[in-house]
Coordinates of C-alpha atoms in Angstrom, one line a residue:
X1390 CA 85.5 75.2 9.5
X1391 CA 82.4 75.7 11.3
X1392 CA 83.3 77.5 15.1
X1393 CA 80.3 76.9 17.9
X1394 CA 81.2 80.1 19.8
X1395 CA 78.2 79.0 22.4
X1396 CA 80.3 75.8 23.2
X1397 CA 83.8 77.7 23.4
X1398 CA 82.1 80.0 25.8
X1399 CA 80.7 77.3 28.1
X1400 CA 84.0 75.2 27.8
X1401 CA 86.4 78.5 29.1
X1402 CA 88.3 77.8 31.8
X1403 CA 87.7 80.6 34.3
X1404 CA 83.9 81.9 35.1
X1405 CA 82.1 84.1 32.8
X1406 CA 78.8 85.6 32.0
X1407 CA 77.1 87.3 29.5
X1408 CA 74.5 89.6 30.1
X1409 CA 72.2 92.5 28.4
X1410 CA 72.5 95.7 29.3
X1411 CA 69.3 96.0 31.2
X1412 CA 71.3 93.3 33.6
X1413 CA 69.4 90.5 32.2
X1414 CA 71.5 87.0 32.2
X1415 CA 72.1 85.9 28.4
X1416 CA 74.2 82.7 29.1
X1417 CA 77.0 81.4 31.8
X1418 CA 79.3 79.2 31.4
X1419 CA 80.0 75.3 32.8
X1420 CA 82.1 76.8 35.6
X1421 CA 79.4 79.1 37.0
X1422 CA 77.2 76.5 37.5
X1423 CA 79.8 73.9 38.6
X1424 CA 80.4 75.9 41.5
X1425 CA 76.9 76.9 42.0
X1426 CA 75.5 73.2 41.7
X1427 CA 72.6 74.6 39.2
X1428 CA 71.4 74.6 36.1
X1429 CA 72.0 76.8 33.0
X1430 CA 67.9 77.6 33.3
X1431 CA 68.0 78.5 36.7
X1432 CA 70.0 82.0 35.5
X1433 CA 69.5 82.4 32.0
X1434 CA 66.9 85.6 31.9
X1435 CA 67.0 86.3 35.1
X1436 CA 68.4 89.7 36.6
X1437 CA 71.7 89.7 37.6
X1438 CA 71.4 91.0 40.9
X1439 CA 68.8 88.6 42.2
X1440 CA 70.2 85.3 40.8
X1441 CA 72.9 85.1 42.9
X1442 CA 73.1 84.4 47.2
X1443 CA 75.0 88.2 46.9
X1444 CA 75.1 90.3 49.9
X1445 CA 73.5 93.8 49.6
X1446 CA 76.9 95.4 49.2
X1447 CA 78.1 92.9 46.5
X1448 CA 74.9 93.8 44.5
X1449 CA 75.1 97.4 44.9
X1450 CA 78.9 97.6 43.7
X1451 CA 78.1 95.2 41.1
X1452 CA 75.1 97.4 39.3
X1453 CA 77.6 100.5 40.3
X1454 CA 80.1 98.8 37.8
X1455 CA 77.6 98.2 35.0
X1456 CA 76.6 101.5 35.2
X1457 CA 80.0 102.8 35.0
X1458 CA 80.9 100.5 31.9
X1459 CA 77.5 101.5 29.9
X1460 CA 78.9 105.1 31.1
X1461 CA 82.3 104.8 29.5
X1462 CA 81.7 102.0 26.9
X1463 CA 85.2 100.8 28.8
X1464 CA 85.6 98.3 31.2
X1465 CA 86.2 98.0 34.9
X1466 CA 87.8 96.0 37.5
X1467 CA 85.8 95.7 40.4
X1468 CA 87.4 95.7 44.1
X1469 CA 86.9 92.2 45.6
X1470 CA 83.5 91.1 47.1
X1471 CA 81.9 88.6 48.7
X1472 CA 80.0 85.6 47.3
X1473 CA 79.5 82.5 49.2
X1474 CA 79.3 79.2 47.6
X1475 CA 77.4 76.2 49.0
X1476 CA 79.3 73.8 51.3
X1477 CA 79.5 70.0 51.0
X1478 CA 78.4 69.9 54.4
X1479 CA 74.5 70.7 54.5
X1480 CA 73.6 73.9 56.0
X1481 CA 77.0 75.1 55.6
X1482 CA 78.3 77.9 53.0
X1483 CA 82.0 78.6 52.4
X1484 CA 82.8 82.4 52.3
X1485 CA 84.8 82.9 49.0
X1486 CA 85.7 86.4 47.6
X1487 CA 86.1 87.4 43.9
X1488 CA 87.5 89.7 41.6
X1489 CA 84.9 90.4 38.7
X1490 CA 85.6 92.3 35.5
X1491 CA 83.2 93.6 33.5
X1492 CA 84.0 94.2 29.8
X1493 CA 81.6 95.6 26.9
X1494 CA 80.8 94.3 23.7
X1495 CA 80.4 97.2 21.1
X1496 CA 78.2 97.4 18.1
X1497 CA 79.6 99.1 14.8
X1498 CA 78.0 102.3 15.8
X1499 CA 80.1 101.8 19.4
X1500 CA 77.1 100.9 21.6
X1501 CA 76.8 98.6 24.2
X1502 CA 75.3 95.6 22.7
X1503 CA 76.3 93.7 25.9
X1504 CA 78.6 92.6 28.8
X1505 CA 80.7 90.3 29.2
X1506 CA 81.8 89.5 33.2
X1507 CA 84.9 87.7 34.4
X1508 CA 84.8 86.2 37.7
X1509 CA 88.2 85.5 39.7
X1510 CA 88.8 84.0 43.0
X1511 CA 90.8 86.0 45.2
X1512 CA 89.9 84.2 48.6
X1513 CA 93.4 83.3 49.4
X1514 CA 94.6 86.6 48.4
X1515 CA 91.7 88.0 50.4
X1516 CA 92.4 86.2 53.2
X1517 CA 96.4 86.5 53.7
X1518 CA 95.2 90.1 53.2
X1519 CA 93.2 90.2 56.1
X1520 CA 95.7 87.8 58.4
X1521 CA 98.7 90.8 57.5
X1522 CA 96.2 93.3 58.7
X1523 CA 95.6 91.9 62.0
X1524 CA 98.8 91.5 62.9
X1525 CA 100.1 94.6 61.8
X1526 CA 97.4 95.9 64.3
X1527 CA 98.7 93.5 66.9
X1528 CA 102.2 94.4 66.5
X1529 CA 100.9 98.2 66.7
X1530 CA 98.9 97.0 69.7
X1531 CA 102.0 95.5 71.4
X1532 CA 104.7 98.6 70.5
X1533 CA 101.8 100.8 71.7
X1534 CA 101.6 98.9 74.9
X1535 CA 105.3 98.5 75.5
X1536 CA 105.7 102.0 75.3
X1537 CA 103.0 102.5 77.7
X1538 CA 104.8 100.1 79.6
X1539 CA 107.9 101.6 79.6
X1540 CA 106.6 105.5 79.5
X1541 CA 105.2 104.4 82.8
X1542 CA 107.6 102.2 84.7
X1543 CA 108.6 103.0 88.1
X1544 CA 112.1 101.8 87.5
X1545 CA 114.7 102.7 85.1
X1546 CA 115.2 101.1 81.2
X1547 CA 117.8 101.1 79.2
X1548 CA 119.5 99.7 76.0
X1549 CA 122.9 99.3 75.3
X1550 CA 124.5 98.2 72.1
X1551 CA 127.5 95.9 71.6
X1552 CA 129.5 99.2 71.8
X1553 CA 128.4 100.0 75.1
X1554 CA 126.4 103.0 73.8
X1555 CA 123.0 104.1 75.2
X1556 CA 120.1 103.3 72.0
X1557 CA 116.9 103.3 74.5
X1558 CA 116.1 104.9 77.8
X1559 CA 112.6 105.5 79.2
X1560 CA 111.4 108.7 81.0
X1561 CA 112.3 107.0 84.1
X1562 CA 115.8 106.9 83.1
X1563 CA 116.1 110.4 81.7
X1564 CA 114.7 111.3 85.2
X1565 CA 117.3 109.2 87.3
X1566 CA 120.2 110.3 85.2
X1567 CA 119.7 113.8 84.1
X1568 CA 120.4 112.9 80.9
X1569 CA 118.3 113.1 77.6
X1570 CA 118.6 110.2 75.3
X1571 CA 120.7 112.2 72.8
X1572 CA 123.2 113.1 75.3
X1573 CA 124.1 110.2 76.4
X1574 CA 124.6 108.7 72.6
X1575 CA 127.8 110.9 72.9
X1576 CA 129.6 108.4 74.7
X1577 CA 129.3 105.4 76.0
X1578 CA 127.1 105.0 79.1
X1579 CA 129.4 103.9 81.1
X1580 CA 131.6 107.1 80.8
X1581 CA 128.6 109.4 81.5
X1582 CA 127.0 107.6 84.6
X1583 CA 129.8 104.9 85.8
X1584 CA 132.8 106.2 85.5
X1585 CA 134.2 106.9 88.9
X1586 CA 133.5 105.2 92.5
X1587 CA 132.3 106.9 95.3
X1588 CA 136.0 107.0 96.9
X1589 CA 137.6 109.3 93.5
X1590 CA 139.2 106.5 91.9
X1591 CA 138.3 106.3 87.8
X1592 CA 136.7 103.0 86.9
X1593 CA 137.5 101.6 84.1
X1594 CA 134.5 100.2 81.9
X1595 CA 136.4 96.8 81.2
X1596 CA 136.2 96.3 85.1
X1597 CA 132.3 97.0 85.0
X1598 CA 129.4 93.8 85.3
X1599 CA 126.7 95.1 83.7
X1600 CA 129.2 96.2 80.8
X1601 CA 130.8 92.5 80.8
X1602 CA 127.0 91.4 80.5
X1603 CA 126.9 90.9 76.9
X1604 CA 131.1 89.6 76.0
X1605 CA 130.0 87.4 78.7
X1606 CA 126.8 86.2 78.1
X1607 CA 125.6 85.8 81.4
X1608 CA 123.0 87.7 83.5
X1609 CA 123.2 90.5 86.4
X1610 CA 120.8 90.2 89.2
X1611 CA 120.5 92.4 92.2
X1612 CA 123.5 94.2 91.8
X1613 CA 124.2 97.0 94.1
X1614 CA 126.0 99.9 93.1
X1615 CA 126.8 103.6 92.7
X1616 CA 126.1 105.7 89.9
X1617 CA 126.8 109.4 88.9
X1618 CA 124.1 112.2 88.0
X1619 CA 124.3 114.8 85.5
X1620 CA 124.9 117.0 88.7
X1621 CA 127.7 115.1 89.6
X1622 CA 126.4 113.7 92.5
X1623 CA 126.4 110.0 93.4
X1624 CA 123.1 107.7 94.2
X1625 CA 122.5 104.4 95.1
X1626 CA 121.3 102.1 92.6
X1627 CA 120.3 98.3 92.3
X1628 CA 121.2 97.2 88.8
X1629 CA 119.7 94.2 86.2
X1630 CA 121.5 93.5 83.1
X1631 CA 120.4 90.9 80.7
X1632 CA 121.8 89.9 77.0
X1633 CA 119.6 90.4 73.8
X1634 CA 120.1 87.7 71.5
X1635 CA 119.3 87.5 67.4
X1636 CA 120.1 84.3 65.3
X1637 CA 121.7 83.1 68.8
X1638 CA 124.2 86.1 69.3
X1639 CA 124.5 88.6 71.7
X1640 CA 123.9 92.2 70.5
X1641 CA 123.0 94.4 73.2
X1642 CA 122.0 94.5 76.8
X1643 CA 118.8 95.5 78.9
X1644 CA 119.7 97.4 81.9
X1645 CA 116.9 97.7 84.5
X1646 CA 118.0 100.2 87.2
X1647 CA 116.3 100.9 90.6
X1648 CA 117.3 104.4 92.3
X1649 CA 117.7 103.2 96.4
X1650 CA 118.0 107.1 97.7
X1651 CA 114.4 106.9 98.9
X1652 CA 114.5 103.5 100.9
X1653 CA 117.8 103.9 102.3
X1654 CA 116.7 107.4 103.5
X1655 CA 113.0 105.8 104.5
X1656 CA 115.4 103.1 106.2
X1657 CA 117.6 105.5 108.2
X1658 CA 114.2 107.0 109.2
X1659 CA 113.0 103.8 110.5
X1660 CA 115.9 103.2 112.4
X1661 CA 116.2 106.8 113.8
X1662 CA 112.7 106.3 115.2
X1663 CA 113.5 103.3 116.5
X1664 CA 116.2 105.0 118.2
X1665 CA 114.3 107.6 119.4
X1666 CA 111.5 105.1 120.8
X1667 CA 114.5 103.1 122.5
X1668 CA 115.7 106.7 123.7
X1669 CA 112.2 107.9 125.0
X1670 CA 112.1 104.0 127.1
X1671 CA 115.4 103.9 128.6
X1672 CA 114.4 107.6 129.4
X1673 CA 111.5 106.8 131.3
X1674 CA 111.6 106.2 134.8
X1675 CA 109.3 103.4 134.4
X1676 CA 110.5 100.1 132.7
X1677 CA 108.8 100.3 129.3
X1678 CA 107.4 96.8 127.8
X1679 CA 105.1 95.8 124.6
X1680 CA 103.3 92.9 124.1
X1681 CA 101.0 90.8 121.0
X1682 CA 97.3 91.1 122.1
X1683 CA 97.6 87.7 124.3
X1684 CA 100.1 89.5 126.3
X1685 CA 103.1 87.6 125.0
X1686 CA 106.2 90.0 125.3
X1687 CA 107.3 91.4 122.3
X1688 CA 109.6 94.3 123.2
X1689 CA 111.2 95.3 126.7
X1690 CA 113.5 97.9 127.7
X1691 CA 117.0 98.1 128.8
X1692 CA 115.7 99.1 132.5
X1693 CA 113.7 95.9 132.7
X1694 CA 116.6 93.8 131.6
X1695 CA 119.0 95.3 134.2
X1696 CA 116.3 94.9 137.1
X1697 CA 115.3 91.8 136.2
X1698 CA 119.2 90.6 135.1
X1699 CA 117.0 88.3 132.2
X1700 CA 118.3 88.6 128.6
X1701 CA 115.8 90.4 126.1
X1702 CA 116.3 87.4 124.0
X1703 CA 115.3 84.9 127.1
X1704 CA 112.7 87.1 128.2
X1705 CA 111.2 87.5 124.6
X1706 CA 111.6 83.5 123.6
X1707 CA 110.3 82.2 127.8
X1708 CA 107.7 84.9 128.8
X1709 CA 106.8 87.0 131.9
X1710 CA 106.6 84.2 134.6
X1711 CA 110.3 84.2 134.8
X1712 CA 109.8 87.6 136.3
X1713 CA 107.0 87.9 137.7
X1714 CA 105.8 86.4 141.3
X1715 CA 103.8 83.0 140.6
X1716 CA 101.3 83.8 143.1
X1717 CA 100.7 87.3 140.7
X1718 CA 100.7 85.5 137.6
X1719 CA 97.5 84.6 137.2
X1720 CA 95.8 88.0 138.4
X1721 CA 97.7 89.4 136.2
X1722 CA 96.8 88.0 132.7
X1723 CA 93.1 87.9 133.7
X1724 CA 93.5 91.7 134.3
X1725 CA 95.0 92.2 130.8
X1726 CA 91.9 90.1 129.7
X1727 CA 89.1 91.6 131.0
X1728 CA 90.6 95.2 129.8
X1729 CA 90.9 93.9 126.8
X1730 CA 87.3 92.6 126.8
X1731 CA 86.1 95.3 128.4
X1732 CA 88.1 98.2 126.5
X1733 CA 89.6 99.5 129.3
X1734 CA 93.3 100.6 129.8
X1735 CA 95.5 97.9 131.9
X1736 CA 96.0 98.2 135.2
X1737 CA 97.3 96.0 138.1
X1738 CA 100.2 95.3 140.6
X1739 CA 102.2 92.5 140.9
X1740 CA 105.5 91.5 142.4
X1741 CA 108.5 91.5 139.5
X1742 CA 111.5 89.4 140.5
X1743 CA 114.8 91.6 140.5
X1744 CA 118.3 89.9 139.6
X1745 CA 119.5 89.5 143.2
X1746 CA 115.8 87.2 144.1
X1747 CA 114.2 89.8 145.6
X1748 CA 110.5 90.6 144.5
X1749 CA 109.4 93.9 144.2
X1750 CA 106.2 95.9 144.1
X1751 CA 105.3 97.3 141.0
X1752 CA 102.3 99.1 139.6
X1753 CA 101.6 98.2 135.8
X1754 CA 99.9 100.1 133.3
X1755 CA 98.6 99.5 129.8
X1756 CA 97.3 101.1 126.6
X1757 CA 95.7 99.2 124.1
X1758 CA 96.8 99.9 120.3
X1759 CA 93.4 98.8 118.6
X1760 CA 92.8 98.7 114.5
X1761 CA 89.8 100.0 112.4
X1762 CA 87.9 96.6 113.5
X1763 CA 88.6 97.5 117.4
X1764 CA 90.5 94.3 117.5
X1765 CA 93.7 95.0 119.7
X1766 CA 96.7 94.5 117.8
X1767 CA 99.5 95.4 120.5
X1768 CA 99.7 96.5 124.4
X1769 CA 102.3 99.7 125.1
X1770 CA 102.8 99.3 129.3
X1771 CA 105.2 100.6 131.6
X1772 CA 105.9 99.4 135.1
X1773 CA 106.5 101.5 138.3
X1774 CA 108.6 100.0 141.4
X1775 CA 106.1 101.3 144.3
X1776 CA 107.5 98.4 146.7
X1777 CA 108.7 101.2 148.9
X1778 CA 105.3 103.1 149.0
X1779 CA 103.2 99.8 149.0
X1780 CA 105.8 99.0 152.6
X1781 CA 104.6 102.2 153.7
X1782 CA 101.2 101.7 153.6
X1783 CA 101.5 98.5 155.5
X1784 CA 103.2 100.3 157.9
X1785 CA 100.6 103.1 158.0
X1786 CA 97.7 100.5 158.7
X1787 CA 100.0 99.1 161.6
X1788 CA 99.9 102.6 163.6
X1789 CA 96.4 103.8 163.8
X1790 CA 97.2 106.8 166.3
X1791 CA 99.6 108.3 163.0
X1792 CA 96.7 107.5 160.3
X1793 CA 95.9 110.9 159.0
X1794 CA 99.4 112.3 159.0
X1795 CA 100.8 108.5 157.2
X1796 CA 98.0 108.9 155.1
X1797 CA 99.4 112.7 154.0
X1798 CA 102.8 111.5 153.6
X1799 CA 101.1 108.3 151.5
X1800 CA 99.5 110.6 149.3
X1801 CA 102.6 112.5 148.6
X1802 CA 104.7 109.4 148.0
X1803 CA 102.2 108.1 145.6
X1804 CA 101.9 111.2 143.9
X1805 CA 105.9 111.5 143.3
X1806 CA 106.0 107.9 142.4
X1807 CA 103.4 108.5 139.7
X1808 CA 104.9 112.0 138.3
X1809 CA 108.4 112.4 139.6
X1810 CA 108.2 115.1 138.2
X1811 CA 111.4 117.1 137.8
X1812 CA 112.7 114.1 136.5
X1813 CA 109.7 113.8 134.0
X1814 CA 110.4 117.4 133.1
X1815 CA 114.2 116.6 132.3
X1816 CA 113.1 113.8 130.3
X1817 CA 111.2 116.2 128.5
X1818 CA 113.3 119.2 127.9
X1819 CA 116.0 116.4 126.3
X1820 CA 113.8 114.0 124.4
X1821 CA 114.1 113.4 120.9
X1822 CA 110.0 113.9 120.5
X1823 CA 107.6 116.8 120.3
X1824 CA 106.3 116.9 124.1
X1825 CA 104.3 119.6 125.8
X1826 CA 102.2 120.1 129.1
X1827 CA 99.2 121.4 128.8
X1828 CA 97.6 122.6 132.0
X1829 CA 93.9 123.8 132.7
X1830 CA 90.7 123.4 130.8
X1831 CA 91.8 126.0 128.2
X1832 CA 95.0 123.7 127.4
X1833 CA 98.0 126.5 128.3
X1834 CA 101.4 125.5 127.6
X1835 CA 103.0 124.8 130.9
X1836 CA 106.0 122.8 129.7
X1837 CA 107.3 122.7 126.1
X1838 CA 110.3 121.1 125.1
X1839 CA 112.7 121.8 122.1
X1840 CA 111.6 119.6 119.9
X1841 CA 108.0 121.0 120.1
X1842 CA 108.8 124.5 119.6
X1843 CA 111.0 123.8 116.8
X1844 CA 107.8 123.4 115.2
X1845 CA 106.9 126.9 115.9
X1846 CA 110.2 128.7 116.1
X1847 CA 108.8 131.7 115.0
X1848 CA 106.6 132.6 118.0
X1849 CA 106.5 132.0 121.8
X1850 CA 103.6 129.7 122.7
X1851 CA 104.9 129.8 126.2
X1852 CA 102.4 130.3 128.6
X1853 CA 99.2 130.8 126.1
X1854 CA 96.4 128.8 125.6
X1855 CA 97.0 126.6 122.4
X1856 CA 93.7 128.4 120.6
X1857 CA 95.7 131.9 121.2
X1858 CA 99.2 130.5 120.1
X1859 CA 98.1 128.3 117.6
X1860 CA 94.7 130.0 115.9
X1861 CA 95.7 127.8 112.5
X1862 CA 94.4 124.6 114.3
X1863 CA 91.2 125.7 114.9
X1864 CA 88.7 123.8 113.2
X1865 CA 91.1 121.2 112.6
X1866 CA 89.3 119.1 115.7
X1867 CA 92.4 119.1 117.9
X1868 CA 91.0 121.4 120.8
X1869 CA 87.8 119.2 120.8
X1870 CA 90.0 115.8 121.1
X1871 CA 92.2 118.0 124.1
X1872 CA 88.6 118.8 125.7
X1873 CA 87.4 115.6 125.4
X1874 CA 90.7 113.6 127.4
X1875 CA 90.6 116.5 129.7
X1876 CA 87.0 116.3 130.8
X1877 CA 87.3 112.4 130.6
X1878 CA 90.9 111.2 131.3
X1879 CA 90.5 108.7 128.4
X1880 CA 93.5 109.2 126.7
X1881 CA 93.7 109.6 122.8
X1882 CA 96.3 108.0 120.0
X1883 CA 96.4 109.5 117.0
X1884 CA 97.8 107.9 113.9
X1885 CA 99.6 109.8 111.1
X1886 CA 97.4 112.4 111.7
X1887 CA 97.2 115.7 109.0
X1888 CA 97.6 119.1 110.2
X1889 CA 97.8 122.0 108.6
X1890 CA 100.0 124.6 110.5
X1891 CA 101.8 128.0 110.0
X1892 CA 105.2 126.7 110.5
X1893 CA 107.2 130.2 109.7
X1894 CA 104.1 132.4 111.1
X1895 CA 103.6 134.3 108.0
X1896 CA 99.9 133.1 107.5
X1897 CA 101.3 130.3 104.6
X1898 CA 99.8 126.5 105.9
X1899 CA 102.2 123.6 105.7
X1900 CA 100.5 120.5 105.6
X1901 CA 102.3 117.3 107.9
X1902 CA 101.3 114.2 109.0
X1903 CA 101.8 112.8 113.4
X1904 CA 101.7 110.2 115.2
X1905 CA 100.9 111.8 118.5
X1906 CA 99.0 110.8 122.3
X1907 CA 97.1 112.9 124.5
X1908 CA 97.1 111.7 128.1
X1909 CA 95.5 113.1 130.8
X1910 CA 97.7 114.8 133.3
X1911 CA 96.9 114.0 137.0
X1912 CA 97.2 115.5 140.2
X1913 CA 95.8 112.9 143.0
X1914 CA 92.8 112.1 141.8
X1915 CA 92.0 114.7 139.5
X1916 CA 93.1 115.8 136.0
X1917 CA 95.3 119.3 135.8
X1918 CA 95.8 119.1 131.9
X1919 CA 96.7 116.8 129.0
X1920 CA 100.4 115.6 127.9
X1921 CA 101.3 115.9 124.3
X1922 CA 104.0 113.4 122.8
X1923 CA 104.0 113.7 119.2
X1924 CA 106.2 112.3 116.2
X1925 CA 106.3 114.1 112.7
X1926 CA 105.9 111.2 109.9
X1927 CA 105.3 113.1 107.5
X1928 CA 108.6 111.3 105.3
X1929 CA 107.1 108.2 106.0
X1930 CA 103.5 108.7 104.9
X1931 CA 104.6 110.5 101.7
X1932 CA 107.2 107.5 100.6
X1933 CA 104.2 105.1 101.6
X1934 CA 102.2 106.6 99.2
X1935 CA 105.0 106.7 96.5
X1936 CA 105.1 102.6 96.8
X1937 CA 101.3 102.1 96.9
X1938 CA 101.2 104.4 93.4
X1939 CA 103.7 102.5 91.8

């Protein structure tokens, strides 16, 4: 029987070619040019490299190949490239990759006579290849991410297992607890960081929520409580614990733990501030109020309410005009409007209505809190009872023939009514604030109360000018600000304010932040020095800070 090899060849099932070793195409078979929608003449003795829409690379690995089988006389697999095959939709291609084999066909004398090449589609192969790849990478992407996530969190992470054993904590964690992740794999967590209450008493794990989390499949949210360091010392914490599922069943717990040391300590620090500001009022001689930039009462002190006999709460909720004199009112908020206008400081008398009816004399003053935009965002005022002085005067302008000698005794009245001084100076020497007096152009301390020399407990600043006592702040613009409300009498408000200052006076600087006013200091009509009431912040600004970072 008669066998026409040139007919098996073109009726094989997979794509093959046969070509010379010069790369000259000898004959392909049906499938070639099935999926190449040609002819047999549009490849047969043509070069292998050009009749096909190959890329660059796919040519170059191809001759590479050939040359390594005429090398050998053995053949060889090619890795996968890229041929693409026209589309039924015109203009189109479809990207397809194959797997080619190239296999010699040896003479008697063991030459290459010629090559015979397989072609194999490995698209799908190719493809699911390519679709593992990527999301490996994204799962790398996301575990990387995660434990940047974690690495970098502000809060504490931790996993338990069904056990109640640690098998995750982040930095954050290790930092809050003391603990290393290996340590606390000894027991479990509870026992390291739980296991007693504040009062001594043991407690038990079984009694614990965030431990019940998981038996009990339900969530913890904002959960207060105390937990124990490494140290042995108790903090307050805020606690999350939430159940980890797989195939629907609980098998460990996230625990997300806030440490509350810093805001209950920034707390107490808010309300011992308060406390001192509600100190430093009911101090005052002078009934201390504040108000929104429309003048609407926002804070008045204990001495107004027990003059005025109105409740804070009323007073706050129905405004001024319940105090003060209707025939004042209005000359009163148009004086808080122009200064405001104008950016002046507040100043004006009116009547104030005391709690048994009668209305009183009293001379207001104002300071306006402005922002970076010079828009005012609060008034700080105090108001003086000066009836008796005011009565004086008209009783002064009554008797002409005792005019100079009322007029001394005026002067004298007003001037205690606006120092009252030894009282001022007890105030002072007992506040809760840094407060000095400063008297004469080169700023000596006159008056300096405790508070202020705590500061500076290792030298007497007494009686020195503040350049001589305090050299450090040179430079720092302090004694230009001091110069400035002393040759001016505008005061200045200073705002968590940095200083540097050599707090143990051994020449090493320790940075703080104030809050501090300089006011001019007046004797009649002219200025004697500058008063200095200051508050160290420095707490506050640094846990600011820690809560804009994170």
């Amino acid at each position: 029987m008669n066998i026409n090899f040139s007919q098996v060849f073109d009726e094989l099932p997979d794509t093959y070619m046969l070509i010379s070793t010069d790369l000259k195409i000898l004959d392909i078979n049906k499938q070639i040019l099935a999926l190449n929608n040609k002819r047999k003449e549009d490849f047969v003795g043509k070069n292998a490299l050009d009749a096909f829409n190959s890329t660059e690379n796919a040519k170059s690995e191809f001759k590479k190949s050939i040359e390594k089988v005429l090398e050998t006389k053995k053949e060889h697999s090619m890795d996968p490239i890229r041929y693409d095959l026209p589309s039924e939709k015109e203009d189109e291609i479809t990207a397809v990759y194959w797997q080619i084999l190239n296999k010699p066909v040896l003479n008697e004398a063991g030459n290459v006579d010629f090559i015979i090449t397989k072609s194999c589609e490995v698209t799908e192969k190719i493809n699911a290849e390519n679709s593992s790849n990527e999301h490996k990478k994204l799962i790398e992407y996301q575990t990387r991410l995660t434990k940047i996530i974690t690495d970098n969190a502000t809060v504490a992470l931790f996993m338990m297992n069904a056990e109640g054993y640690c098998t995750f904590m982040n930095p954050e964690a290790e930092r809050m607890t003391g603990f290393t992740l290996e340590e606390v794999q000894e027991k479990p967590l509870h026992y390291l960081i739980h296991h007693h209450r504040p009062d001594g008493s043991f407690y038990p794990m079984e009694e614990c929520p965030i431990d019940k989390a998981l038996p009990t499949n339900s969530d913890v949210r904002a959960h207060k409580d105390v937990f124990i360091h490494k140290n042995g010392t108790f903090y307050p914490v805020t606690c999350a614990a939430s159940p980890v599922f797989e195939n629907g069943v609980p098998v460990s717990t996230v625990i997300e733990v806030r440490d509350l040391t810093k805001e209950q300590e920034a707390q107490k620090a808010l309300e011992d501030s308060e406390m001192r500001f509600r100190f430093m009022a009911e101090a005052m001689p002078s009934m201390v109020w504040m108000s929104k930039a429309d003048g609407t009462a926002i804070f008045v002190s204990e001495r107004w309410t027990r003059f005025t006999g109105i409740a804070t709460e009323d007073m706050l909720v129905n405004g001024w005009h319940q105090a003060i004199h209707p025939d004042d009112l209005e000359l009163a908020a148009r004086r808080l409007q122009e200064a405001g206008l104008n950016g002046e400081d507040y100043q004006v008398e009116f009547r104030v209505r005391k709690h048994d009816g009668q209305y009183r004399w009293h001379l207001t003053r104002a300071f306006a809190k402005r922002n970076a935009q010079n828009e005012i965002e609060f008034w700080v005022g105090s108001s003086t009872d000066i009836h008796d002085q005011k009565k004086m005067v008209e009783e002064l302008l009554e008797n002409n023939e005792q005019m100079s000698e009322m007029t001394d005794q005026l002067q004298e009245a007003l001037t205690k009514a606006e120092s009252e001084s030894k009282t001022l100076e007890s105030m002072i020497m007992n506040a809760p604030a840094m407060i000095c007096i400063l008297r004469g152009k080169d700023h000596v301390f006159d008056i300096v109360n405790p508070e202020y020399q705590k500061l500076f407990s290792q030298r007497d600043i007494q009686g020195k000018p503040v350049i001589e006592a305090l050299p450090e702040i040179k430079g720092q613009g302090f004694i230009e600000l001091l110069d400035n409300v002393y040759n001016t009498g505008e005061p200045f408000f200073g705002k968590e304010v940095p200083v540097m200052i050599d707090m143990n006076n051994d020449g090493s600087m320790v940075p703080i932040n104030v809050n501090f006013t300089y006011q001019p200091l007046y004797e009649g009509d002219i200025i004697i020095g500058v008063v200095v009431f200051a508050l160290d912040v420095t707490e506050l600004v640094e846990l600011r800070k820690k809560c804009e970072e994170a």
